[in-house]
Coordinates of C-alpha atoms in Angstrom, one line a residue:
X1 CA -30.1 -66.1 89.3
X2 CA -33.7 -65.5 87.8
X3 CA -34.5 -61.4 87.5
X4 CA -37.5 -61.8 90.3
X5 CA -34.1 -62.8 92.5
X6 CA -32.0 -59.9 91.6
X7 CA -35.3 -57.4 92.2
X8 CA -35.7 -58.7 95.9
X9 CA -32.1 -58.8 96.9
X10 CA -31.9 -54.8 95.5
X11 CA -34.7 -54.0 97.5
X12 CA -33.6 -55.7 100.7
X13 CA -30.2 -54.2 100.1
X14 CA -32.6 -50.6 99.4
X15 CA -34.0 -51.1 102.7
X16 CA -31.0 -51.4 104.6
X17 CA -29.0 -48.8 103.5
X18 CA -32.3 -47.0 104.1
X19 CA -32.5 -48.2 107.5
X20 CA -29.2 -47.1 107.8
X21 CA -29.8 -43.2 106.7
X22 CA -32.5 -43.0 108.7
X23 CA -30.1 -43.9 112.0
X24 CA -28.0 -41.0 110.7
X25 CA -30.8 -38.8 110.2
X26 CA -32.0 -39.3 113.5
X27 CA -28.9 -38.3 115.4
X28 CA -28.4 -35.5 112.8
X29 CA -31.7 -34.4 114.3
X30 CA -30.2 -34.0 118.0
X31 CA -27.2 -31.8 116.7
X32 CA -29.9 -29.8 115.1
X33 CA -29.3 -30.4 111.7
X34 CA -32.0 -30.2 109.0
X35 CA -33.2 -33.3 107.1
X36 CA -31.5 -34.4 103.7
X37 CA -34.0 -35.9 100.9
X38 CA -31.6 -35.7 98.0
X39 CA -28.6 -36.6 98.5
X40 CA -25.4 -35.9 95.7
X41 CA -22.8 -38.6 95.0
X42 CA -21.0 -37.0 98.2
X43 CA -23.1 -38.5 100.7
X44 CA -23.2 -41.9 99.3
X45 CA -19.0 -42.2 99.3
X46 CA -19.3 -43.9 102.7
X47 CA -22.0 -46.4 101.4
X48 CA -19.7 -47.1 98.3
X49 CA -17.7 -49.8 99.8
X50 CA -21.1 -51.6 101.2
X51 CA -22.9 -51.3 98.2
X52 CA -19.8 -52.2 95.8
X53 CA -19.1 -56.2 95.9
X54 CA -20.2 -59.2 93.3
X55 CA -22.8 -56.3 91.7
X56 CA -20.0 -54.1 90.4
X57 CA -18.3 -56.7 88.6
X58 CA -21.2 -57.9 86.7
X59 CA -19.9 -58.2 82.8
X60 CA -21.4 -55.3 80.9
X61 CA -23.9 -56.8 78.4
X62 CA -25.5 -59.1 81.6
X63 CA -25.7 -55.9 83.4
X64 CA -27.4 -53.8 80.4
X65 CA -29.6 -56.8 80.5
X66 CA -31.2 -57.0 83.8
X67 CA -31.7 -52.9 83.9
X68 CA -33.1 -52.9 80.7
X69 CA -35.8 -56.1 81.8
X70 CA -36.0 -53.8 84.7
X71 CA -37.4 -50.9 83.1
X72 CA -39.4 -53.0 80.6
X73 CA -41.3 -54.7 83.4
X74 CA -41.9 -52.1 86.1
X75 CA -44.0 -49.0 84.2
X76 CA -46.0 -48.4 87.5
X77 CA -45.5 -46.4 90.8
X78 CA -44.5 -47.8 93.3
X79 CA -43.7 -51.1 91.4
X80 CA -40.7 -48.6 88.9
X81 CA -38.9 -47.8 92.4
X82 CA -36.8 -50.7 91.3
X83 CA -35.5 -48.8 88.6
X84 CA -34.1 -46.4 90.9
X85 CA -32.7 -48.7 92.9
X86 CA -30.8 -50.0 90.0
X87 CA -29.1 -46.6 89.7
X88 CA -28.1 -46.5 93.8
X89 CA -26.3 -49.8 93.5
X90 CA -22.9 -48.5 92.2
X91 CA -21.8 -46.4 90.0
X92 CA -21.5 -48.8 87.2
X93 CA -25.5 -49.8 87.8
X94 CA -25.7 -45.6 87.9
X95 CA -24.2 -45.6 84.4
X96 CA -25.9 -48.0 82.6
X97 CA -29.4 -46.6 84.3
X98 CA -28.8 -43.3 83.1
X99 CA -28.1 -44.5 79.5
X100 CA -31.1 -46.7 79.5
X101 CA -34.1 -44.6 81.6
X102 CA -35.5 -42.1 78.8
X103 CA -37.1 -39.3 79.6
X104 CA -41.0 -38.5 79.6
X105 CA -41.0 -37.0 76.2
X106 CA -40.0 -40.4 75.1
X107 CA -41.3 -43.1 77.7
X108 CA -43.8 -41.4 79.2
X109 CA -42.5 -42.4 82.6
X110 CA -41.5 -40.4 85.0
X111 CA -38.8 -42.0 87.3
X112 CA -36.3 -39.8 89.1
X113 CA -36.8 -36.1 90.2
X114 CA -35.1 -34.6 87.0
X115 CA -37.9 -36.4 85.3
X116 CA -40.1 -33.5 86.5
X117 CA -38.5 -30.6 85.2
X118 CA -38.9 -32.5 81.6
X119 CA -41.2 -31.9 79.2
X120 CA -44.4 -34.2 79.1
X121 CA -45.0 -37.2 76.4
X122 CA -46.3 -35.4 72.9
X123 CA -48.8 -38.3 71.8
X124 CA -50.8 -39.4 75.6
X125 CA -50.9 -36.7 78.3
X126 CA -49.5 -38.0 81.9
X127 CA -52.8 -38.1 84.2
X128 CA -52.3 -36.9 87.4
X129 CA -54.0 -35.7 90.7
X130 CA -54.3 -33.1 93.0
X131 CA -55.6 -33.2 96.6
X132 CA -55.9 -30.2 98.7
X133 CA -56.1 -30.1 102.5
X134 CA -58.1 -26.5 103.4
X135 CA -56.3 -26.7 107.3
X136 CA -52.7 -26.9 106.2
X137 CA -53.4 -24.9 103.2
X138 CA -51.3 -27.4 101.3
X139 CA -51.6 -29.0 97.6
X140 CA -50.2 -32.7 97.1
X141 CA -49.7 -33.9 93.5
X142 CA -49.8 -37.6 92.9
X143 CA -49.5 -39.3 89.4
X144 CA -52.2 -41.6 88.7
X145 CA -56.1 -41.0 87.4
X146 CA -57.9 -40.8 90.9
X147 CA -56.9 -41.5 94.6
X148 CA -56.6 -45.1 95.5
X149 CA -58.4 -46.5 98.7
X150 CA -54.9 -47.6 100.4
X151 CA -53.0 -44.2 100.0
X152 CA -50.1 -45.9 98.3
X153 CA -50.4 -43.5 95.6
X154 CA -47.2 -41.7 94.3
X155 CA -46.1 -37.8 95.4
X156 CA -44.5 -36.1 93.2
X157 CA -44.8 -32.6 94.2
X158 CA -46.1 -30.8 97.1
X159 CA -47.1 -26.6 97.7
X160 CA -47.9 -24.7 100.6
X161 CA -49.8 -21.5 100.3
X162 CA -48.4 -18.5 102.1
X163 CA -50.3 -15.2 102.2
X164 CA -48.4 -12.0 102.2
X165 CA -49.2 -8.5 102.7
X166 CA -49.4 -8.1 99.1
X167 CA -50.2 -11.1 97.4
X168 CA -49.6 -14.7 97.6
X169 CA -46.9 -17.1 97.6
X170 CA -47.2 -21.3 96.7
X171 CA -43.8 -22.8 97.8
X172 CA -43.0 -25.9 96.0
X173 CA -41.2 -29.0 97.4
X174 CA -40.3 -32.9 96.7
X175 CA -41.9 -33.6 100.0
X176 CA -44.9 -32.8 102.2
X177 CA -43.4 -32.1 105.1
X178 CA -40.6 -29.3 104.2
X179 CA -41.6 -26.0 103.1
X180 CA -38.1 -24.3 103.6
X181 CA -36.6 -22.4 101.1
X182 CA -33.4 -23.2 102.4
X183 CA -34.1 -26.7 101.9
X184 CA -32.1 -28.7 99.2
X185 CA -36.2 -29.9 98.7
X186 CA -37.0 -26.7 97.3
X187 CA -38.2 -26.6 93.5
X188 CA -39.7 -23.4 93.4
X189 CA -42.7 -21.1 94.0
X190 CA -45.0 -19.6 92.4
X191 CA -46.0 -15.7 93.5
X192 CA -49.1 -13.6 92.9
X193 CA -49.9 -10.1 92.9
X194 CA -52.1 -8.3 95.4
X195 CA -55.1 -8.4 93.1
X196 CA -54.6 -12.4 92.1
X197 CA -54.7 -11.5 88.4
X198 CA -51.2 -12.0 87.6
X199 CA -48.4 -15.0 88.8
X200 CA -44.8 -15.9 88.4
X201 CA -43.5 -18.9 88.4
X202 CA -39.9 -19.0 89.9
X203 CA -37.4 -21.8 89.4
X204 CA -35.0 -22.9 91.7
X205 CA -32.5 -23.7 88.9
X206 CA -32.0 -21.7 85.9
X207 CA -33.7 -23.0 82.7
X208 CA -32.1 -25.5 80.5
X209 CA -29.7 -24.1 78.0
X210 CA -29.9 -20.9 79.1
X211 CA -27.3 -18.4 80.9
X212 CA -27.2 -17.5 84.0
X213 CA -27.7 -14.1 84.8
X214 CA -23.9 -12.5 85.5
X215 CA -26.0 -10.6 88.2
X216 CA -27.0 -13.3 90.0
X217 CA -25.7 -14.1 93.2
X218 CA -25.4 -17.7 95.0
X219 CA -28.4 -18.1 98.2
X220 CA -26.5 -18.3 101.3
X221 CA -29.8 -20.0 102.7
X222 CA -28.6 -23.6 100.6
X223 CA -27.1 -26.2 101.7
X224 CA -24.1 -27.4 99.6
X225 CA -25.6 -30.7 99.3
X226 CA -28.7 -30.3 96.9
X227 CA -30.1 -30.9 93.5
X228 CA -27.2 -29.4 91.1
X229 CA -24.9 -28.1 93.6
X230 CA -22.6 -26.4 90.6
X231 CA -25.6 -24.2 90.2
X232 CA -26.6 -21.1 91.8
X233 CA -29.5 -21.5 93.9
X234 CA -31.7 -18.3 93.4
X235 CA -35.1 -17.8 92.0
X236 CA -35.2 -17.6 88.0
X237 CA -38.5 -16.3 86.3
X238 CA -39.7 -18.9 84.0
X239 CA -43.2 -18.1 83.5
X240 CA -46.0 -15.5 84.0
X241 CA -49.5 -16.0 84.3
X242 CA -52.2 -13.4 83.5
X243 CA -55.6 -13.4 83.9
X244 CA -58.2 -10.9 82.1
X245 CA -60.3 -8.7 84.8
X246 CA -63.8 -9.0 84.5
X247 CA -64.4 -5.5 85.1
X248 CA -68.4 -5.2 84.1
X249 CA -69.0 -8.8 85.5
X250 CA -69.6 -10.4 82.2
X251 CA -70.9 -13.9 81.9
X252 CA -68.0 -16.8 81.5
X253 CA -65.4 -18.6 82.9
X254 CA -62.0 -16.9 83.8
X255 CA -59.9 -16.5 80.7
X256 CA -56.0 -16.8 81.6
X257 CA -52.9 -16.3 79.2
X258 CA -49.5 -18.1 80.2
X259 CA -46.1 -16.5 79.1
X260 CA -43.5 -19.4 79.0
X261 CA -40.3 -17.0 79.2
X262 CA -38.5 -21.2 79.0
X263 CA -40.0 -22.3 76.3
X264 CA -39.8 -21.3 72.8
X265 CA -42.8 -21.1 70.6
X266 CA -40.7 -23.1 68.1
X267 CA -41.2 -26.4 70.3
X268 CA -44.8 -26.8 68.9
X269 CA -43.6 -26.2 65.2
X270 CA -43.1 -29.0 63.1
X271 CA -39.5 -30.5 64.2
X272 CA -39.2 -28.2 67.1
X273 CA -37.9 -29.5 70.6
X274 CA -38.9 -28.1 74.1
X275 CA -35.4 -27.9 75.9
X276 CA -35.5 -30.5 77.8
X277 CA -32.5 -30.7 81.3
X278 CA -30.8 -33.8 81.5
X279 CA -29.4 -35.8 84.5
X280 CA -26.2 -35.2 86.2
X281 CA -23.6 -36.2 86.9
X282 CA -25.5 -37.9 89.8
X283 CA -28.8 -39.8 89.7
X284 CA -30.5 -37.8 92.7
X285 CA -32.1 -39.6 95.3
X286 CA -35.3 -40.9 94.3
X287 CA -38.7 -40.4 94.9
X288 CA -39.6 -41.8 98.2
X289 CA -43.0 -43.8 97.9
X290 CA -44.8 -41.5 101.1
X291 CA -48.6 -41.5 100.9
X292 CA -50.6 -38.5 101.8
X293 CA -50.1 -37.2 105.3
X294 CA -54.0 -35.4 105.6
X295 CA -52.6 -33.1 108.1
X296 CA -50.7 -36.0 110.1
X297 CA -47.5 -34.7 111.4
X298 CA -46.5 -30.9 112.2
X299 CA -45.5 -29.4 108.8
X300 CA -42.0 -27.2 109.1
X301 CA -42.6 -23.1 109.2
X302 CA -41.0 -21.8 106.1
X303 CA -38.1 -19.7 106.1
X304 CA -39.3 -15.5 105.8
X305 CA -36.1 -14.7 104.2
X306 CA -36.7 -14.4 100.5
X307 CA -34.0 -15.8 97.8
X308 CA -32.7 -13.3 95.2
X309 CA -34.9 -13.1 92.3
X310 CA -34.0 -12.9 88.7
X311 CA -35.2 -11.3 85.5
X312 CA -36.7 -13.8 82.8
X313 CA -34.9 -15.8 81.3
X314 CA -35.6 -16.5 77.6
X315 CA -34.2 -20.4 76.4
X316 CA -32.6 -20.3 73.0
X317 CA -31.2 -17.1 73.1
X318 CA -33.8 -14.6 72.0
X319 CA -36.4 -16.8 71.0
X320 CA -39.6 -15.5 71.2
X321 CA -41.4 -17.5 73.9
X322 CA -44.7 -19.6 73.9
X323 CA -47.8 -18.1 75.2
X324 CA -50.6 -20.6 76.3
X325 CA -54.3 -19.4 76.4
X326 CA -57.3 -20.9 77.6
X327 CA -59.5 -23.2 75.2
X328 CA -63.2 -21.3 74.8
X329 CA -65.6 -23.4 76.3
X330 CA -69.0 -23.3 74.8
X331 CA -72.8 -22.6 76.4
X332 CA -74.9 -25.6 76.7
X333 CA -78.5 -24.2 76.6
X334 CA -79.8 -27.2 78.7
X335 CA -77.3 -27.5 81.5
X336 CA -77.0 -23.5 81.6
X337 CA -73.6 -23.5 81.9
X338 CA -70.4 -23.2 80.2
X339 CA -68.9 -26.6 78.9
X340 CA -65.7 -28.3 77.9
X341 CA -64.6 -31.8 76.5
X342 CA -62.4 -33.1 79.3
X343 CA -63.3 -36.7 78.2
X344 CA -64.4 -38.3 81.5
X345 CA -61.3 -36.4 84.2
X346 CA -63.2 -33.9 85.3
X347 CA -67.2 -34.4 86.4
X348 CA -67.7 -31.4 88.6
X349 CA -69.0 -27.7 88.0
X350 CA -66.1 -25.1 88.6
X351 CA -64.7 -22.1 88.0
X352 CA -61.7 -23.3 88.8
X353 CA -61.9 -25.7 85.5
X354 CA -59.5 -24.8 82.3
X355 CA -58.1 -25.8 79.6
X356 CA -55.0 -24.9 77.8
X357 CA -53.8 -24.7 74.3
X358 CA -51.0 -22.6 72.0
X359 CA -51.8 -19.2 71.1
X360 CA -49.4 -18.8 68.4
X361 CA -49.2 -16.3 65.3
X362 CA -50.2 -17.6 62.0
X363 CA -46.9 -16.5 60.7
X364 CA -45.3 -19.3 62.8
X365 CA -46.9 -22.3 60.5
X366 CA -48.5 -24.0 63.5
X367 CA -51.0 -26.7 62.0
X368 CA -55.0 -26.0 63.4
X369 CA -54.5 -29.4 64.9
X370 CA -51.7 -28.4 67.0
X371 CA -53.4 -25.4 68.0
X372 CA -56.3 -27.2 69.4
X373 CA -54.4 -29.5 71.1
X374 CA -55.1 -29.7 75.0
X375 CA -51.5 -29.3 76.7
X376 CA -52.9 -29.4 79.9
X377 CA -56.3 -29.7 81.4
X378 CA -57.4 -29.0 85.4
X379 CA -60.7 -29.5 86.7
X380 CA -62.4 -30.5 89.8
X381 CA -63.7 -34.6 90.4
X382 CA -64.6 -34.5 94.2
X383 CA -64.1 -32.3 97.5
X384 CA -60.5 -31.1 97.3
X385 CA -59.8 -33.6 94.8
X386 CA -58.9 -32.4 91.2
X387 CA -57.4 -34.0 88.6
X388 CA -54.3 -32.5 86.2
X389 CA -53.2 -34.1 82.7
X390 CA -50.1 -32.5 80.7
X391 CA -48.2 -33.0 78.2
X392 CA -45.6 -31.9 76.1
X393 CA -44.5 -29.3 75.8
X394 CA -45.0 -29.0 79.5
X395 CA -42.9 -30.0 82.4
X396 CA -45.2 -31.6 85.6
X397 CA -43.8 -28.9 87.7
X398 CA -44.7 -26.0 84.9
X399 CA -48.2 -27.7 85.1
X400 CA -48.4 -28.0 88.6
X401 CA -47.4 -24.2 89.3
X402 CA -50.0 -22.8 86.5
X403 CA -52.7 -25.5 88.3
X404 CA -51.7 -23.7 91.5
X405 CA -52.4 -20.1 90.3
X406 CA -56.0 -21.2 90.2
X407 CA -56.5 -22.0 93.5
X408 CA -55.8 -18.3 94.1
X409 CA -59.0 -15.9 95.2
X410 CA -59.9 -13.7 92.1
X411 CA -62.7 -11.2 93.0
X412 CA -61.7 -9.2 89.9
X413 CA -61.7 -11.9 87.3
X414 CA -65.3 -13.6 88.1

């Protein structure tokens, strides 16, 4: 059987167990029951003895084979859906996937949700996009370098904005059409103070390699059915954002500072690693190929009730954490206007428009070329269209949340 063969029949078995979820979704729905988009090994025990047959007893090296052809030939969205299929066959196919699917530090991929709490390649940034819809008040992230013309582009995260009383909240999903924070969707949100100057970004799982806070208490509001189901669900402070007030109404762009409580300033040092989670036990469901909605479809009222919220928590003990800063841009005297080198991603005038690179000490031995090196970039391309490229050692959802904090009204910064 040729490996074009063994792609379809995955997918056509794909589709029908996908057929078949969505029947048990749909009278789920009736008994009022909420919508499950990733689903642990628990849900899948009644699919095992469908999905089992001639594909669990491939011999082992034949197997390795065809997922590792797999993973050479699809590199694209939606095309590297396959791969994940490969890992909802069975749990053998699950085993070898996981062994064989690296992470985006290495490949430069990004394949299943896990993939976007992991740090970002360190040679090529991963270009991605950002559309915003003004009426919902909501911010899709697709990867790819601008919108394509059919909408078949790939989601990978999705925000709502919320205003409070005082300040601002962006709640973080997998999908675009459930904002709950008592969904086993939610990723985390990013809150604002009442000025807009200052952000945290909250996690819905704790950092990797870091301890949970003995204070911390397990969200009633989850379901027992979600990402890491072992874990707490609460809201862990990962990051802070802070940006300078521009008191006398100086001339310049905003100038920001980004605490990453997660991430040691070690993992730009020569030989340092960013801590990077890893998969478990369970491949979580994939990414489901949905296009933008543009407002089509009611969008779920999020839940008031807030999730207990932790202190920050510092990775690798008590390392002393990595602190991002905004890249100076210079004054062009013909254009009258402040510029940056965004090499061709970002062709519109805005405020909005950064930068970021390490601000580290000199005593940490940080080479001047590290230093200047772009770890993410966001700028505007088009109405509502902006584009966002990161890298290591940034996760997509780090990068998304800081992105997010721009979108935020600042009367005291500009």
């Amino acid at each position: 059987m040729s490996l074009k063969s063994i792609v379809r029949e995955l997918k056509e078995m794909r589709d029908g167990i996908g057929s078949m979820s969505r029947r048990g979704v749909e009278s789920r729905r009736w008994n009022g029951r909420t919508k499950s988009h990733v689903a642990p090994d628990v849900t899948l025990t009644s699919l095992e003895p469908i999905q089992q047959g001639h594909w669990a007893n491939l011999p082992p090296e034949l197997l390795l084979d065809i997922i590792r052809r797999v993973e050479d030939s699809e590199t694209t969205w939606p095309a590297r859906a396959v791969v994940v299929y490969c890992g909802s066959v069975c749990k053998s196919w699950r085993a070898v996937t996981k062994e064989i699917v690296k992470t985006p530090e290495q490949c430069g991929r990004l394949t299943f949700p896990i993939s976007l709490k992991q740090p970002g390649p360190r040679d090529s940034p991963i270009q991605c996009f950002i559309r915003r819809n003004r009426e919902t008040s909501t911010y899709l992230l697709y990867i790819g370098l601008v919108p394509s013309e059919n909408e078949t582009d790939k989601l990978l995260l999705a925000a709502k904005k919320v205003r409070r009383a005082t300040g601002t909240d962006f709640i973080i999903s997998l999908v675009a059409d459930d904002f709950s924070r008592s969904s086993n969707t939610y990723v985390g949100k990013l809150r604002s103070n009442f000025l807009g100057t200052k952000f945290t970004i909250y996690d819905s799982q704790p950092p990797h390699g870091a301890a949970i806070q003995p204070d911390s208490q397990p969200s009633r509001r989850f379901h027992s059915k979600q990402v890491s189901p072992r874990v707490p669900a609460c809201n862990y402070v990962v990051s802070t954002i802070a940006y300078e007030l521009n008191v006398l109404r100086a001339r310049g762009p905003r100038r920001m500072h980004c605490t990453m409580n997660s991430i040691p300033v070690s993992a730009v040092q020569a030989g340092g690693n960013a801590p990077t989670p890893t998969f478990p036990e369970i491949i979580d469901e994939p990414f489901s190929p949905s296009p933008a909605l543009k407002g089509k479809g009611p969008i779920r009222d999020l839940d008031n009730a807030s999730l207990p919220e932790l202190l920050p928590v510092e990775s690798q003990g008590s390392a002393e954490p990595l602190v991002l800063k905004n890249k100076a841009p210079r004054w062009h005297e013909q254009l009258q206007c402040w510029c940056l080198n965004f090499k061709g991603r970002v062709t519109v005038a805005s405020v909005k428009n950064f930068q970021l690179v390490s601000a580290v000490d000199p005593s940490h031995n940080v080479s001047a070329a590290e230093q200047e090196k772009v770890i993410l970039q966001f700028g505007k391309i088009g109405k509502d269209i902006f584009t966002m490229d990161y890298r290591y050692p940034l996760s997509a959802f780090q990068a998304f949340a800081i992105c997010l904090s721009s979108f935020d009204t600042k009367p005291a910064c500009e």
